[in-house]
Short mmCIF file of C-alpha atoms in Angstrom, two decimals:
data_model
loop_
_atom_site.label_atom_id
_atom_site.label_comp_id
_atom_site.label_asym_id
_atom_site.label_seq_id
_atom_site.Cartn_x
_atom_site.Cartn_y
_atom_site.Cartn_z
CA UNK U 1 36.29 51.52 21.67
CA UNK U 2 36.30 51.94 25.36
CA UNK U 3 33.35 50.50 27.15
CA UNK U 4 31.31 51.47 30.56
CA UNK U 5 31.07 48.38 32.73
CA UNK U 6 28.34 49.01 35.32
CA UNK U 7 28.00 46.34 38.05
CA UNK U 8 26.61 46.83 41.32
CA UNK U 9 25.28 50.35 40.78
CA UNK U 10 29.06 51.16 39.70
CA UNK U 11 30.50 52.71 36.28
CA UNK U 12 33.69 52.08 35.31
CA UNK U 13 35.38 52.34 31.70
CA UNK U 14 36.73 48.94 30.79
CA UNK U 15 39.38 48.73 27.91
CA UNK U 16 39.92 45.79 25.35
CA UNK U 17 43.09 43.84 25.17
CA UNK U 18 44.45 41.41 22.86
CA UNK U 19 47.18 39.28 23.92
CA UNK U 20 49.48 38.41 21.00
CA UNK U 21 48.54 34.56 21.37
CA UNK U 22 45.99 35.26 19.55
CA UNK U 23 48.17 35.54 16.52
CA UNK U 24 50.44 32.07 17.14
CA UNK U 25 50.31 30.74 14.02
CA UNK U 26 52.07 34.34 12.41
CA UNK U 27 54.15 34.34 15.46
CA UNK U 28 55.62 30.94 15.32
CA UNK U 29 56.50 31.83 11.88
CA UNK U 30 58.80 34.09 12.59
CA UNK U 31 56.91 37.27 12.31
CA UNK U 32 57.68 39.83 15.31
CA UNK U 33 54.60 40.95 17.37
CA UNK U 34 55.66 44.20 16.11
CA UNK U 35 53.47 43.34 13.08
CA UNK U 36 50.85 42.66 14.53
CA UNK U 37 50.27 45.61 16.23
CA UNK U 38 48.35 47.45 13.63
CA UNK U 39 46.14 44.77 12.53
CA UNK U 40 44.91 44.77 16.38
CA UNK U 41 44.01 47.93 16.33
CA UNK U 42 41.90 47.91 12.99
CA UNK U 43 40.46 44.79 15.19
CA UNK U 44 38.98 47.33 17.68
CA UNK U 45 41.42 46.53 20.76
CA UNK U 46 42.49 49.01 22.96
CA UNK U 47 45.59 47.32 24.38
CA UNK U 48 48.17 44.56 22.63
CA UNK U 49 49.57 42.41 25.32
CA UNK U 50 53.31 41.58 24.41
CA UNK U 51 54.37 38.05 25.44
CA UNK U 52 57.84 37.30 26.73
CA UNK U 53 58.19 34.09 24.87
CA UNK U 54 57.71 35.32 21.21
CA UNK U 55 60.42 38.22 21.87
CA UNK U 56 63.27 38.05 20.09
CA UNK U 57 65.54 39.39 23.08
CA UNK U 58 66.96 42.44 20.77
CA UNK U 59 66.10 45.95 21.81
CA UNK U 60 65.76 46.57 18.44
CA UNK U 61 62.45 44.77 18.58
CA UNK U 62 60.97 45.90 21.42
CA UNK U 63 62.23 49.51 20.83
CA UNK U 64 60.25 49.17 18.03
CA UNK U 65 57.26 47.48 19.36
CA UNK U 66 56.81 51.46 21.01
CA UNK U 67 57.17 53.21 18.17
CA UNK U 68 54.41 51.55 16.11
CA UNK U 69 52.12 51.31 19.18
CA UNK U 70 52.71 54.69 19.55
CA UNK U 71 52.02 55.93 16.44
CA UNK U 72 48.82 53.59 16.10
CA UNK U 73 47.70 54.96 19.41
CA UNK U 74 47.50 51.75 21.10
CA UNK U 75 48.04 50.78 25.06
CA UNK U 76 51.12 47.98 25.19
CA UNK U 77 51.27 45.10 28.20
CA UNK U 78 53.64 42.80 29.03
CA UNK U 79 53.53 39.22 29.46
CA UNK U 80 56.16 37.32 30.91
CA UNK U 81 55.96 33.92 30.92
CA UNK U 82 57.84 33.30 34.77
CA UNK U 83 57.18 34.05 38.30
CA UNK U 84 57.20 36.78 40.76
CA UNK U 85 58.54 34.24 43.40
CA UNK U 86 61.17 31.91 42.94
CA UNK U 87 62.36 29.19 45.31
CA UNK U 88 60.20 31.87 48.21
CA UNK U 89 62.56 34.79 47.05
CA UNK U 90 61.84 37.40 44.48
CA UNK U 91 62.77 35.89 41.25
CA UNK U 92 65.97 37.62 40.29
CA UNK U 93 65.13 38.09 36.71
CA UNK U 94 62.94 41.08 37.62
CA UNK U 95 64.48 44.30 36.71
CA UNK U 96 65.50 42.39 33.64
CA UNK U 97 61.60 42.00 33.18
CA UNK U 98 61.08 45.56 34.32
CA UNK U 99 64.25 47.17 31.74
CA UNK U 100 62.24 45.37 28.95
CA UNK U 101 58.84 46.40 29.41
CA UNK U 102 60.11 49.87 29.84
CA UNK U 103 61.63 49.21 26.29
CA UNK U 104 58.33 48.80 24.68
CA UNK U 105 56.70 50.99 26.30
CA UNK U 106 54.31 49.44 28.61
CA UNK U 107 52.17 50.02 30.98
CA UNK U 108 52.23 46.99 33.38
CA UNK U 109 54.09 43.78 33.40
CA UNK U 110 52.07 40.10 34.38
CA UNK U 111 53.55 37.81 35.89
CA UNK U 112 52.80 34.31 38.17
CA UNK U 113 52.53 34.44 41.81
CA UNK U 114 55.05 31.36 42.28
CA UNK U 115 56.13 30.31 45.74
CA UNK U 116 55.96 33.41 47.74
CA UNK U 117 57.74 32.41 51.45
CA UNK U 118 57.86 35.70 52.86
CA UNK U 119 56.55 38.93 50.95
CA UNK U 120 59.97 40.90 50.58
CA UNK U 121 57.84 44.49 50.65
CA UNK U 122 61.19 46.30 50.24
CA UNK U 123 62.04 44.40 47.45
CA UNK U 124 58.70 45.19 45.72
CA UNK U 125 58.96 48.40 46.71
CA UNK U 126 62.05 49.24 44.92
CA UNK U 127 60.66 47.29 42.08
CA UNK U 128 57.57 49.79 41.60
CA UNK U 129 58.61 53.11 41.17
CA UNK U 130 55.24 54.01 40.56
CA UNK U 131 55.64 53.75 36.51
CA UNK U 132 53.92 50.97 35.92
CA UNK U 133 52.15 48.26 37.60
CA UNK U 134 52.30 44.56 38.55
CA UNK U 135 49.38 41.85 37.59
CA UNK U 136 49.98 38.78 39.20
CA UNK U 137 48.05 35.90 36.94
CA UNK U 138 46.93 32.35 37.41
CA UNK U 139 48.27 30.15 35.01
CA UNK U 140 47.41 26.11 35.13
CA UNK U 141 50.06 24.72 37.30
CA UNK U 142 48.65 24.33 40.79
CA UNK U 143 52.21 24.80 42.46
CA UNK U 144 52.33 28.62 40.75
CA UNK U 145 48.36 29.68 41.00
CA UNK U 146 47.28 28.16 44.40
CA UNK U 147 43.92 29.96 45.41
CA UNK U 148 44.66 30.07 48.91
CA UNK U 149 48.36 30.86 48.38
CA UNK U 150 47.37 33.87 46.19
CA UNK U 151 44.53 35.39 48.72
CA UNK U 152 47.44 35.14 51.11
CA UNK U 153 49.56 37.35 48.86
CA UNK U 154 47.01 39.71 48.52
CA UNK U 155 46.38 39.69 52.32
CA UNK U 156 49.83 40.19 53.02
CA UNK U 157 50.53 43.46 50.49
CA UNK U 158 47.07 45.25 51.29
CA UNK U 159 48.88 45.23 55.11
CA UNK U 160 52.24 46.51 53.85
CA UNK U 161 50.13 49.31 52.14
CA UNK U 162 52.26 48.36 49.20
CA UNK U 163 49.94 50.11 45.73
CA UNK U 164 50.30 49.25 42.13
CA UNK U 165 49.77 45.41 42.40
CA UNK U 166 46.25 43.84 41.51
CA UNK U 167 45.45 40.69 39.68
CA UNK U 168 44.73 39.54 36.37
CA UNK U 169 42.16 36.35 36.30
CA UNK U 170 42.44 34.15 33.66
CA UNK U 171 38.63 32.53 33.54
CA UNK U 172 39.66 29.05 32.12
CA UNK U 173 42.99 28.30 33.67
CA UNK U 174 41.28 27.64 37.41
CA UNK U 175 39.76 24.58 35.44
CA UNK U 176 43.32 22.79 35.67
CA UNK U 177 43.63 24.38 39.53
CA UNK U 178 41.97 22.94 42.59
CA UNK U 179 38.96 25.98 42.44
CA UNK U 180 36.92 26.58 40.31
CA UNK U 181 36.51 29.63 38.44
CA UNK U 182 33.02 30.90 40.41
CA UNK U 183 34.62 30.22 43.82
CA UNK U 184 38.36 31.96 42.85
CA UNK U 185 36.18 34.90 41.14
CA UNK U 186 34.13 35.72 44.76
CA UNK U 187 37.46 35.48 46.40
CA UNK U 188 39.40 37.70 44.57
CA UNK U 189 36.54 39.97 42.88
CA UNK U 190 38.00 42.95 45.00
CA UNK U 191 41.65 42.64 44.07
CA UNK U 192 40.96 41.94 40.08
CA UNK U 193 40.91 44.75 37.56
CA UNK U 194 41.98 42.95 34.77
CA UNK U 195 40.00 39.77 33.31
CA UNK U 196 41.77 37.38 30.63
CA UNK U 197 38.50 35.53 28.23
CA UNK U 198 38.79 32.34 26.88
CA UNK U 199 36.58 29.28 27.11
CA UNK U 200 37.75 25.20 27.93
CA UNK U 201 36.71 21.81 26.99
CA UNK U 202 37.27 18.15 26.99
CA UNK U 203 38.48 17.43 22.94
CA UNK U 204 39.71 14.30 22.86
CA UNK U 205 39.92 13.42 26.46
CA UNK U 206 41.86 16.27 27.21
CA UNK U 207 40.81 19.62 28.20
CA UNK U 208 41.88 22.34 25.89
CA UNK U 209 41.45 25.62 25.40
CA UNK U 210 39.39 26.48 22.84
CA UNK U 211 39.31 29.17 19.86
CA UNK U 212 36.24 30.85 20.88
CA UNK U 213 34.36 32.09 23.69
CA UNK U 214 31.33 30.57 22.64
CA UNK U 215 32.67 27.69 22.32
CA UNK U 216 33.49 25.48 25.57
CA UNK U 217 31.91 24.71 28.95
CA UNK U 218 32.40 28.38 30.81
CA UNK U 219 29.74 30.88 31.45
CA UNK U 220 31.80 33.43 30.29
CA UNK U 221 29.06 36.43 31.18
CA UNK U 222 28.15 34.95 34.60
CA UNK U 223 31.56 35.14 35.88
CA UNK U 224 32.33 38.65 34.08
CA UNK U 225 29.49 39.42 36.96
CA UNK U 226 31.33 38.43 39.12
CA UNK U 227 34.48 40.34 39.06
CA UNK U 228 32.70 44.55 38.73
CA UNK U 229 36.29 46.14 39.93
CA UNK U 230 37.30 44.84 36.50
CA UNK U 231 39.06 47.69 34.02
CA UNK U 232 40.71 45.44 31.37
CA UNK U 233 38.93 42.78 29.88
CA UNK U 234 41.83 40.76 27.75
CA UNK U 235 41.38 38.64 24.67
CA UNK U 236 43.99 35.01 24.94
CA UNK U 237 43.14 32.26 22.99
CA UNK U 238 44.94 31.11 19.63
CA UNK U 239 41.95 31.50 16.95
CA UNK U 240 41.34 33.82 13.47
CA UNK U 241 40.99 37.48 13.62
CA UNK U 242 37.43 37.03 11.99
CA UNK U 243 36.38 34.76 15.57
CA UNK U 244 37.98 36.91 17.75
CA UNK U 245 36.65 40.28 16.30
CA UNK U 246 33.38 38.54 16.31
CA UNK U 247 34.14 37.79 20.02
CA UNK U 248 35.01 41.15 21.01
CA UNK U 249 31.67 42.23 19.70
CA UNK U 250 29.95 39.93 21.57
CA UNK U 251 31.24 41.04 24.65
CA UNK U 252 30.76 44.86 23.63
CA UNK U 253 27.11 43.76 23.09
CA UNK U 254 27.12 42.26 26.60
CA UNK U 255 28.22 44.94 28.48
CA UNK U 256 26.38 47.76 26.69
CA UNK U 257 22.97 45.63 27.37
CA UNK U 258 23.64 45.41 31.14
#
């Protein structure tokens, strides 16, 4: 099911996206994310967001990671656990990145903003050919998701007229960042089309991530408010396929009562 967001006197059709995280206890037993594939579509999701770090590194796999998604009809993302930047340079694993997301079949690659130094446009510019796109993502390391560094980057490509980058906001990682989530969603609202879900809390003196939405200290609806441009609204959090298809109907119900 593809939804109609409308925020701000605005319609736009919002897709559902599961990242494969969601399955970690099948993954980390040895099960390719290959597998998983059709069970996320008989979920109701849209999209299945490959991660780098449960890929095998045969083409085999991701070869076949666009056949099934093909034949189930479903949208495939990429996930790559590393940076766009790398000591201020573009990281060098990058057409690496880009070779294996063209492998599967997907439509975008994510990455972290890292250390960008300078912005390199020619360098990005080679990178996008204008067959995919680039989400840049906070994650929870301060060092990689800095608010002001990332407003910066954004700043500095919307002058080089550079297309095909926006930005993927992960609600619950800005709680291990110096911003919160409300104050990074206002400043990047107009560069975010994509929105990961999850929910935090303190368990055990430690914040965690939890396995539901509903479950943690995050308004998840308020700040879904606060981001309208958003297209993709993605599912990461480790949890059963019973919570997270009861999830995903919770947010269906949310947008189609706004």
């Amino acid at each position: 099911m593809v939804a109609v967001l409308a925020m701000k006197g605005a319609v736009m059709m919002c897709s559902y996206v599961i990242n494969t995280i969601a399955f970690k206890d099948k993954l980390k037993k040895g099960i390719s994310q290959a597998d998983i594939i059709e069970e996320s579509k008989k979920m109701g999701f849209d999209v299945i967001e490959v991660r780098s770090e449960f890929l095998n590194g045969r083409p085999e796999e991701l070869e076949r990671i666009k056949k099934v998604s093909e034949r189930k009809n479903i949208g495939v993302f990429y996930s790559v656990n590393d940076v766009l930047y790398k000591n201020g340079q573009l990281n060098s694993k990058l057409p690496h990145y880009v070779k294996q997301m063209h492998q599967m079949g997907a439509s975008n690659i994510k990455l972290n903003l890292g250390k960008c130094g300078y912005l390199n446009s020619a360098g990005l510019v080679r990178l996008l050919d204008g067959t995919f796109s680039l989400k840049i993502e906070n994650n929870q390391t301060l060092a990689e998701s800095d608010l002001v560094a990332t407003q910066r980057f954004f700043r500095l490509i919307e002058g080089a007229a550079i297309p095909h980058i926006s930005y993927c906001f992960d609600i619950a990682n800005w709680s291990w960042l110096s911003a919160t989530a409300n104050e990074a969603a206002v400043a990047l609202a107009n560069v975010t089309d994509y929105v990961h879900l999850k929910n935090e809390m303190l368990i055990d003196q430690r914040r965690q991530v939890t396995d539901s939405l509903e479950k943690g200290d995050l308004d998840w609806r308020s700040l879904i408010k606060l981001l309208p441009m958003a297209r993709y609204l993605g599912f990461e959090y480790a949890s059963t396929p019973e919570v997270i298809a009861e999830d995903l109907e919770k947010v269906k119900s949310f947008l189609s009562s706004k």
